[in-house]
Coordinates of C-alpha atoms and ligand atoms in Angstrom, one line a residue:
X1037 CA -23.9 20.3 14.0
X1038 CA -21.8 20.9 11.0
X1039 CA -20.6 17.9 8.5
X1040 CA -17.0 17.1 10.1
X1041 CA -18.4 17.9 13.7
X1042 CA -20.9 15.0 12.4
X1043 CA -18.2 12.9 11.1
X1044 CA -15.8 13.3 14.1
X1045 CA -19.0 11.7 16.2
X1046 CA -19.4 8.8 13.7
X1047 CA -15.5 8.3 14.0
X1048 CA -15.2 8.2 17.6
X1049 CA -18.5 6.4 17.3
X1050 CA -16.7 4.0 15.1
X1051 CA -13.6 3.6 17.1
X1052 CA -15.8 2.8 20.5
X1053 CA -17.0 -0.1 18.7
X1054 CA -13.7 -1.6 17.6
X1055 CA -11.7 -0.7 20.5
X1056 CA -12.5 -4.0 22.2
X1057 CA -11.3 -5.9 19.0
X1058 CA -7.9 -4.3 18.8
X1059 CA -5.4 -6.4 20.0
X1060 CA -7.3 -9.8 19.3
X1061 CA -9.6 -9.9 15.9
X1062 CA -8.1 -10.4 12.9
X1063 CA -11.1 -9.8 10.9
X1064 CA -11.7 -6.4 12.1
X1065 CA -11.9 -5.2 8.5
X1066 CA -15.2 -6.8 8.3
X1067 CA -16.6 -5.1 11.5
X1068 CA -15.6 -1.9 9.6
X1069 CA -17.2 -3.0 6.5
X1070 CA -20.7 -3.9 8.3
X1071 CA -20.6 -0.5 10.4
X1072 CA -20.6 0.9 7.2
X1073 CA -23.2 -0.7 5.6
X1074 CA -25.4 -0.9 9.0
X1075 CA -24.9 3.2 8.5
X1076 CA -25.8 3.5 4.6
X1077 CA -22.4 5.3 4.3
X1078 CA -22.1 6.9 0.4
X1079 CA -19.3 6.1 -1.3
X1080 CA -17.4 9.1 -0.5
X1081 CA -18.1 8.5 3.6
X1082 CA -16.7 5.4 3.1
X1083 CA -13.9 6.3 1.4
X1084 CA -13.2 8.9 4.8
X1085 CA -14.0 6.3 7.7
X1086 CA -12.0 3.6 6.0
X1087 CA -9.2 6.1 5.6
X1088 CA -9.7 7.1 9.2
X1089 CA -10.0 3.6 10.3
X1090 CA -6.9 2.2 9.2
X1091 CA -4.8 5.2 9.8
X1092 CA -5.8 4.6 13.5
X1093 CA -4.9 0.8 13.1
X1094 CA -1.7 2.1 11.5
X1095 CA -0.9 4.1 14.5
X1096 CA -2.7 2.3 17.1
X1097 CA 0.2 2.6 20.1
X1098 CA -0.9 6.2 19.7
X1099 CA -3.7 6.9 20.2
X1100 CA -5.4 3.8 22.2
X1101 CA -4.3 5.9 25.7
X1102 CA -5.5 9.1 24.6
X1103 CA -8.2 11.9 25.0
X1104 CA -10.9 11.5 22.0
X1105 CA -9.7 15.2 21.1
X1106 CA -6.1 13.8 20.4
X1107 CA -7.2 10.8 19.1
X1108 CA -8.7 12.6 16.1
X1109 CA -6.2 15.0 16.2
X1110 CA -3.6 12.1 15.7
X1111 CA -5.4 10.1 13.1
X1112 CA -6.1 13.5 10.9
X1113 CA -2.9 14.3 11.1
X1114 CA -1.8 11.2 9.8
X1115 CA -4.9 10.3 7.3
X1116 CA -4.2 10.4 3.6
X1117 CA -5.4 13.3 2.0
X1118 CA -7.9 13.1 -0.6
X1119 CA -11.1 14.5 -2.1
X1120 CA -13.0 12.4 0.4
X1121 CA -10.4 13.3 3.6
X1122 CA -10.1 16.8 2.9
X1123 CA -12.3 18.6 4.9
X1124 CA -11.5 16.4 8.1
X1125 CA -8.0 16.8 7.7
X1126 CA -8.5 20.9 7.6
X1127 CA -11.0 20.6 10.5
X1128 CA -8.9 18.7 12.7
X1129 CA -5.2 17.8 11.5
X1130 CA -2.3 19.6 13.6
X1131 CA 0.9 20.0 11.7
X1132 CA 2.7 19.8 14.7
X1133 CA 2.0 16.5 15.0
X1134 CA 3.5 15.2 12.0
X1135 CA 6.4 17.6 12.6
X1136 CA 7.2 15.6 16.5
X1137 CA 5.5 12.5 15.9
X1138 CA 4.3 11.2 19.8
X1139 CA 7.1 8.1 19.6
X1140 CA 9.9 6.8 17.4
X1141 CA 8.8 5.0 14.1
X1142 CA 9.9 1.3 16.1
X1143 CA 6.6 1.7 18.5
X1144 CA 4.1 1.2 15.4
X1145 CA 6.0 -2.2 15.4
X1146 CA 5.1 -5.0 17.6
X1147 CA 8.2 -5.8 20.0
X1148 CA 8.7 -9.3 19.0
X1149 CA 9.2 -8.3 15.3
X1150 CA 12.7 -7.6 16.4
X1151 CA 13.0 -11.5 17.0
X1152 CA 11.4 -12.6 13.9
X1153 CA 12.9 -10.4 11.1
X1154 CA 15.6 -8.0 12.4
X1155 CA 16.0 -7.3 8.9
X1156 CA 13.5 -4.9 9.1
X1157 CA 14.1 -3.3 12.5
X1158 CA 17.7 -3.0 11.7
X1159 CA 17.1 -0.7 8.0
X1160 CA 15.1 2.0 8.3
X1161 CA 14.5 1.9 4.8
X1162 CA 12.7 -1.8 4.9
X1163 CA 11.3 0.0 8.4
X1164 CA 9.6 3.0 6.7
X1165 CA 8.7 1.0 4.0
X1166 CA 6.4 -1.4 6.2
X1167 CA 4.8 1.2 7.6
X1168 CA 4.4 3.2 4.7
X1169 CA 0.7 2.2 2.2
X1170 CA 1.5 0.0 -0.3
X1171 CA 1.1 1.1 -4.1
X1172 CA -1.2 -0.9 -6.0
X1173 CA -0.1 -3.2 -8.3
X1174 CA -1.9 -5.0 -11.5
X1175 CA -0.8 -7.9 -13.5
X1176 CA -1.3 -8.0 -16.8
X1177 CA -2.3 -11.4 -18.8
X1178 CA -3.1 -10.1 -22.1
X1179 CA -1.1 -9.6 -25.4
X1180 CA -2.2 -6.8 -25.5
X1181 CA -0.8 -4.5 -23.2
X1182 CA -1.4 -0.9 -24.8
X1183 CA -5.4 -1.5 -24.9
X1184 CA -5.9 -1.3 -21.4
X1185 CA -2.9 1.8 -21.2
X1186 CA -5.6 3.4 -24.0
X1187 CA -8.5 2.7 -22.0
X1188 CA -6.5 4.1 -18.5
X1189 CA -5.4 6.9 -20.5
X1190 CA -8.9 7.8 -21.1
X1191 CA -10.0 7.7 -17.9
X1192 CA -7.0 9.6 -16.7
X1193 CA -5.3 6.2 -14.8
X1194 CA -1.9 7.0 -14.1
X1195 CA 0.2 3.5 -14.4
X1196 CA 3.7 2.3 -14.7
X1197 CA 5.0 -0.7 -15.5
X1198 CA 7.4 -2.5 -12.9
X1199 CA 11.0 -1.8 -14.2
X1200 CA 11.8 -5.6 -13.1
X1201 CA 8.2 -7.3 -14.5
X1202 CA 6.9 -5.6 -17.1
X1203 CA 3.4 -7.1 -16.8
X1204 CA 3.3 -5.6 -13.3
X1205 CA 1.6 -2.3 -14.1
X1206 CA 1.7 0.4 -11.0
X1207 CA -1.4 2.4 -10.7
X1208 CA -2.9 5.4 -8.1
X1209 CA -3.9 3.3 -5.2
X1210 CA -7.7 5.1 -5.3
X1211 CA -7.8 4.9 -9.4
X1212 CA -11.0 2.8 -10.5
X1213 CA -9.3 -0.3 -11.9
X1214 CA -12.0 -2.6 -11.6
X1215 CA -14.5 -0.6 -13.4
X1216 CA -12.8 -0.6 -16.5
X1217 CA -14.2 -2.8 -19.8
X1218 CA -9.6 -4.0 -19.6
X1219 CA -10.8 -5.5 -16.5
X1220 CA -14.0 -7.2 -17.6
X1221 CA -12.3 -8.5 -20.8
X1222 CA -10.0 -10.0 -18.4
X1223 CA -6.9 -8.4 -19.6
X1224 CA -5.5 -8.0 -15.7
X1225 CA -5.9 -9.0 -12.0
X1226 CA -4.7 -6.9 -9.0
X1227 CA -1.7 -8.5 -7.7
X1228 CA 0.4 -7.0 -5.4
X1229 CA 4.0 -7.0 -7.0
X1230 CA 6.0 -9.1 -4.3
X1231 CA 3.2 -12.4 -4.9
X1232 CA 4.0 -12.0 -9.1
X1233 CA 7.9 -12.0 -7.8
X1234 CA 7.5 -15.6 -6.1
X1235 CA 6.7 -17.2 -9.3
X1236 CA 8.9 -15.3 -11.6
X1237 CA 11.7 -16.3 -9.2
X1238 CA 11.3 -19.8 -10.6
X1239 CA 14.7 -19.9 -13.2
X1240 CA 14.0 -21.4 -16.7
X1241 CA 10.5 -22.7 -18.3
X1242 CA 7.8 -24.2 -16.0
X1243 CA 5.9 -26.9 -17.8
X1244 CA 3.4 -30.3 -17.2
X1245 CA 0.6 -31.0 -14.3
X1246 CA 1.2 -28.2 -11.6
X1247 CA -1.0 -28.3 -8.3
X1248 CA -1.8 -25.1 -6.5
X1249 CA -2.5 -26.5 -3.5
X1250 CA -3.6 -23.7 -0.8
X1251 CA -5.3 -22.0 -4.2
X1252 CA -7.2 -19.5 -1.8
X1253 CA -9.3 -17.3 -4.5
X1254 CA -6.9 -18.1 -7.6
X1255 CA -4.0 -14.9 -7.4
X1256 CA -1.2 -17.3 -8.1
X1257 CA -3.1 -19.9 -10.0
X1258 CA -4.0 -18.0 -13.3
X1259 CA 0.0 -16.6 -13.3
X1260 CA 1.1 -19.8 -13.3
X1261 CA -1.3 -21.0 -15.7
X1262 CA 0.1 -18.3 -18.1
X1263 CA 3.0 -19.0 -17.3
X1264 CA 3.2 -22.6 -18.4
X1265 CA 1.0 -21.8 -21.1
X1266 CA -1.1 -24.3 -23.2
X1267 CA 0.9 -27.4 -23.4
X1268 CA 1.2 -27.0 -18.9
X1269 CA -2.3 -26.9 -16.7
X1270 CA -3.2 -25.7 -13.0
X1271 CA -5.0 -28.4 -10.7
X1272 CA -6.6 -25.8 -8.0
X1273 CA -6.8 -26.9 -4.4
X1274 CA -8.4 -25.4 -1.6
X1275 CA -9.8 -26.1 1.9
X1276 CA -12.4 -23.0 1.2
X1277 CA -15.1 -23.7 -1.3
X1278 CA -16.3 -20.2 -1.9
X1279 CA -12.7 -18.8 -2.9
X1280 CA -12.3 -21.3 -5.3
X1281 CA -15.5 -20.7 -6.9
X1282 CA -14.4 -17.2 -7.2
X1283 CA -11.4 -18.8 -8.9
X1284 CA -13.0 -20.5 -11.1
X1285 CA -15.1 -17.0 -12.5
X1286 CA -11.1 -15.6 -12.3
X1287 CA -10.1 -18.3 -15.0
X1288 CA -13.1 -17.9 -17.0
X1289 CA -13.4 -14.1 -17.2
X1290 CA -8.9 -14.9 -17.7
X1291 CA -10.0 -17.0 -20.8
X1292 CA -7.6 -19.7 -19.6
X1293 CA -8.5 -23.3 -20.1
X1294 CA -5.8 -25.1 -18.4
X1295 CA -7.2 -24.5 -14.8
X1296 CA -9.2 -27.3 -12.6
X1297 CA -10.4 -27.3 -9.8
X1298 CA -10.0 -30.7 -7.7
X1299 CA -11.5 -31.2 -4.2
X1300 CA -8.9 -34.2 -3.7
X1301 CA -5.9 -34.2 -5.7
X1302 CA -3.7 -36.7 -5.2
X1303 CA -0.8 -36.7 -7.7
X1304 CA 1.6 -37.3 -8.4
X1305 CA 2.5 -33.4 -10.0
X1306 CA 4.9 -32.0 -12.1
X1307 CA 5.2 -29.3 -9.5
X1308 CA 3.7 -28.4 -6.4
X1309 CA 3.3 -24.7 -5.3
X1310 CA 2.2 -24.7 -1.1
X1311 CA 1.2 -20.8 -0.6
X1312 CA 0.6 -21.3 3.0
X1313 CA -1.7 -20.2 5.3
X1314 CA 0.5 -17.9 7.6
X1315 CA -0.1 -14.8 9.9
X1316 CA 0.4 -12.4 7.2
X1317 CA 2.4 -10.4 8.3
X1318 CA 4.5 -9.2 5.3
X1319 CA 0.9 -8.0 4.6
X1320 CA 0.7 -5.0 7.4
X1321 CA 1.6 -2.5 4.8
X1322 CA -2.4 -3.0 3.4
X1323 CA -3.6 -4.6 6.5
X1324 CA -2.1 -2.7 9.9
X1325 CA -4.7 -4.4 12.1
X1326 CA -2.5 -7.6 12.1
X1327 CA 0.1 -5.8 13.8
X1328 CA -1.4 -5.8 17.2
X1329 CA -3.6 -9.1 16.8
X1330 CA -0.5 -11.1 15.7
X1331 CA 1.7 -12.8 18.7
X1332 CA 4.2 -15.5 19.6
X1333 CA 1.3 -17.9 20.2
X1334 CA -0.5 -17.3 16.9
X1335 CA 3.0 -17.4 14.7
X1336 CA 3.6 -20.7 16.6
X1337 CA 0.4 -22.2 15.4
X1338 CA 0.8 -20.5 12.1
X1339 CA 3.9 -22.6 11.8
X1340 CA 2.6 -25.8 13.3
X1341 CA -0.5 -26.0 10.1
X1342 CA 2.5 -24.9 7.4
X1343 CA 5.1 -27.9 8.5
X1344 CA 1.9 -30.0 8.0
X1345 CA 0.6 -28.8 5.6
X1346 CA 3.5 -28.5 3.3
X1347 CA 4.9 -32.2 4.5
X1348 CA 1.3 -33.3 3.2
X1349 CA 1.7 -31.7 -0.2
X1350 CA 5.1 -32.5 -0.5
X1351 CA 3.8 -36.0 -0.8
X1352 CA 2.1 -35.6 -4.3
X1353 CA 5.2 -34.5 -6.2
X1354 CA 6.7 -36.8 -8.7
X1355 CA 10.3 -37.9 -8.6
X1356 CA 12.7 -35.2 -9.8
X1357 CA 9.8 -32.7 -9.7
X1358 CA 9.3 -29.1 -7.9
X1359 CA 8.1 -28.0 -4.8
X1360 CA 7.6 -24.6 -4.2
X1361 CA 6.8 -23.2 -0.3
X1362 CA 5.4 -19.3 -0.1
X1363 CA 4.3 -17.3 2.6
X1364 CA 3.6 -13.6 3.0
X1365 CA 5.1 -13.8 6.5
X1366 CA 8.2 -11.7 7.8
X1367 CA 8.9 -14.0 10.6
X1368 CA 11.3 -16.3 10.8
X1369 CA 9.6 -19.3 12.0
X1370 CA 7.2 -19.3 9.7
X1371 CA 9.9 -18.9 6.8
X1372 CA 13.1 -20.5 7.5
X1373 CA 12.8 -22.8 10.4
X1374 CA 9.7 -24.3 8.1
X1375 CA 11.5 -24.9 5.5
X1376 CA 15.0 -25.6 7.5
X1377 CA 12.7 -28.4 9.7
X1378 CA 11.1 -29.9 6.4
X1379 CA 14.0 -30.4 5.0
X1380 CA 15.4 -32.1 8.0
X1381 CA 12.3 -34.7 7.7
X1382 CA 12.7 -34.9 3.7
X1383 CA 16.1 -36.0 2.4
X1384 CA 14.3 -36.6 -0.6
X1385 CA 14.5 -33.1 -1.1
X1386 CA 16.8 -30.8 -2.2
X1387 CA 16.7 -26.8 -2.0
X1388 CA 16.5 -25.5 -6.0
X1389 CA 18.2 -22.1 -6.9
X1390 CA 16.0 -19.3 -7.1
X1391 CA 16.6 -16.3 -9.0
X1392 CA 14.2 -13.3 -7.8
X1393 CA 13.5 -10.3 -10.6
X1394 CA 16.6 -7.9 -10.0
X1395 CA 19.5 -10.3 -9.2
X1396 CA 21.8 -11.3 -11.4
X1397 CA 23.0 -14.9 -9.4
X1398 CA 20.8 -17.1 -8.7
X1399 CA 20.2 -17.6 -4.9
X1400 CA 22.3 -21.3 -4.0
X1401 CA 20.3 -22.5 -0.9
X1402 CA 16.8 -22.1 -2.8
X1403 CA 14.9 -19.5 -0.7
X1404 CA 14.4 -15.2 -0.6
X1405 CA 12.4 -13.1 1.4
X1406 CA 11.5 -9.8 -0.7
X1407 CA 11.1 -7.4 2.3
X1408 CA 9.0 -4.4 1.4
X1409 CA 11.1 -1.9 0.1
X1410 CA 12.7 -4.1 -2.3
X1411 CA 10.4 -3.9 -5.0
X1412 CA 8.2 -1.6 -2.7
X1413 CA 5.4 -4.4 -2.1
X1414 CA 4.1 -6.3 0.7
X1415 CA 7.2 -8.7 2.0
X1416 CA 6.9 -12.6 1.2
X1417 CA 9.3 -15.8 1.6
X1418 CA 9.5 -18.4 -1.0
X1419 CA 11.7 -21.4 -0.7
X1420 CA 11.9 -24.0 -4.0
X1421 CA 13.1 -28.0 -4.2
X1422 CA 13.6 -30.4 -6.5
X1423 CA 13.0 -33.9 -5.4
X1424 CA 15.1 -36.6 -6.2
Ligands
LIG1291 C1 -2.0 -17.3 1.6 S1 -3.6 -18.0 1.2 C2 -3.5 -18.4 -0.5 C3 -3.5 -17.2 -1.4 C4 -3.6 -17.6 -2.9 N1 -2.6 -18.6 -3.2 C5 -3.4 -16.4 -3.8 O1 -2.4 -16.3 -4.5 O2 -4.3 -15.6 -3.8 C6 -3.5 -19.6 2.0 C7 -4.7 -20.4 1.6 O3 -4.5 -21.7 2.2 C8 -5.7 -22.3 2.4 N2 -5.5 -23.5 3.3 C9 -5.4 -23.5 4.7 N3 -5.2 -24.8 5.1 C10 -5.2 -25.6 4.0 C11 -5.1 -27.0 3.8 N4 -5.0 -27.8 4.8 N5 -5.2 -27.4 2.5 C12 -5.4 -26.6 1.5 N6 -5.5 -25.2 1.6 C13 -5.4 -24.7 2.9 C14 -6.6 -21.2 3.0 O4 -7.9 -21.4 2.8 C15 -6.1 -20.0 2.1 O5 -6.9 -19.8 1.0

């Protein structure tokens, strides 16, 4: 059997296995990872089967009816070329079907998206856009910037800096980012562009006691503690030990010393930033899977835990202090029927005028959803209020 003949049978092998996970397991990016490791792929193999496996997620409606033959057909077709792709794509990939896709772009969208955010179903730009692979996107928190371009030009990194942030670096989705001594040193985190727009949508100086309260592995916490520099600090919160240890190595290898991590907090804060747990669906440009294994029942719960959990943290600002709500969702009811229902509950609260990277006027009623083509990042909501 010749190698992609051998690779085609680990592939559909691959697919047999997931199939039964496709419309209801979030974490099927950790099946693929221990398939993987279960078949001691090299790194190049698993730079192919991931490829594979999350151009099939990508374009799930179709090919979960099909033959095997125009399942790979389909997925080669659409697979991003690359050293590691190449040969498949020669071996299997039909032009034609790129040329006459099998269905409109709308049916790699779940149905109910048109409920939750016709934004996107209306534009075909913010359309294309969430289907399309997201760049990847660093941030930088060093003062110096043109070490780590030195060290990328050295290693042939291609990068860019955002036109809007200019610590948000752009680099080649595949480039090696993490094995670089910039990295070590600390001098930047990935971060996809749209999550370093939430914070910098925050007008004028942040400053004092911040909590990050649904602190999750530390992305937003070490921006913020940058941004409010060494007379601010960053109390870290999370429900999940392990991220927060990872946070805690974040800060360190970050150099910042204005970041704790409290199992309890109880305020009262400065400011309050909830990042909530959501379905994560303004993520589907990295993570297709969620596509198919989000539904009406799961954003329903997903809103349920954010109206508690942001009237809990709410509770631990100070008076005349800031509250700040995020979520990486598209949908509406995660997003502004939160925030519309909170305030309801809270007349302490008022909404506090946002003003995202790009717009000259601030935004009156306090909230934005960046939707993926704006700034060409996943999409995310954030809604800010200053209590009385
Ligand atoms: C969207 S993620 C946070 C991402 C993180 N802020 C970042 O920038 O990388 C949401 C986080 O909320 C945490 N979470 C869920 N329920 C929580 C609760 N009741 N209290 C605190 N954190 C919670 C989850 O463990 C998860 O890490």
């Amino acid at each position: 059997m010749s190698r992609v003949d051998n690779q085609r049978r680990l592939f559909l092998e691959l697919i047999e296995e997931l199939r039964p996970h496709w419309h209801h397991d979030p974490a099927q990016p950790q099946r693929l990872a221990d398939w993987l490791a279960r078949h001691r792929a090299g790194s190049r193999d698993r730079r192919l089967y991931r490829e594979l496996c999350y151009t099939a997620w990508r374009i799930l409606p179709w090919i979960e009816d099909t033959s095997a033959e125009l399942l790979v057909r389909r997925v080669a077709s659409f697979a991003s070329p690359s050293k590691a792709t190449a040969p498949f794509i020669e071996a299997f990939a039909d032009p034609t079907v790129t040329s006459a896709p099998p269905g409109p772009p709308e049916s790699l969208l779940p149905t109910w998206l048109g409920d939750e955010c016709p934004a996107v179903l209306q534009d075909p730009t913010q359309r294309d856009a969430l289907l399309s692979r997201a760049p990847l996107w660093i941030r930088l928190q060093t003062a110096q910037p043109p070490r780590v371009a030195a060290e990328f030009d050295s290693l042939g990194i291609a990068h860019s800096p955002s036109a809007l942030l200019p610590d948000a670096w752009q680099v080649a989705a595949d480039a090696p980012v993490l094995n670089t001594e910039a990295f070590r040193r600390g001098d930047f985190e990935i971060q996809d562009l749209g999550s370093q727009a939430l914070l910098a949508s925050l007008p004028g100086a942040l400053s004092g006691h911040w909590l990050d309260a649904c602190a999750g592995a530390g992305g937003k916490t070490l921006q913020l503690a940058r941004r409010l520099g060494h007379a601010g600090r960053v109390t870290a919160h999370d429900i999940r030990g392990p991220a927060l240890r990872e946070l805690e190595q974040r800060a360190q290898r970050a150099g910042l010393d204005n970041v704790t991590i409290e199992r309890a907090p109880s305020g009262p804060f400065d400011g309050v930033l909830v990042d909530a747990p959501c379905s994560g669906s303004g993520t589907w440009r990295r993570a297709p899977h969620l596509k198919w294994t989000t539904s009406h029942a799961t954003i329903a719960a997903a809103a349920e835990r954010q109206q508690f959990v942001l009237g809990k943290f709410a509770a631990m600002v100070r008076a005349g202090g800031t509250l700040v709500y995020a979520t990486c969702s598209l949908c509406h009811r995660e997003n502004e029927a939160v925030v519309d229902a909170f305030l309801e509950h809270h007349r302490e609260y008022r909404p506090l005028p946002l003003r995202p990277p790009g717009h000259s006027s601030p935004q009156a009623d306090g909230r934005w959803t960046f939707l993926p083509a704006e700034l060409d990042s996943d999409a995310y909501f954030v809604a800010a209020f200053q209590r009385s």
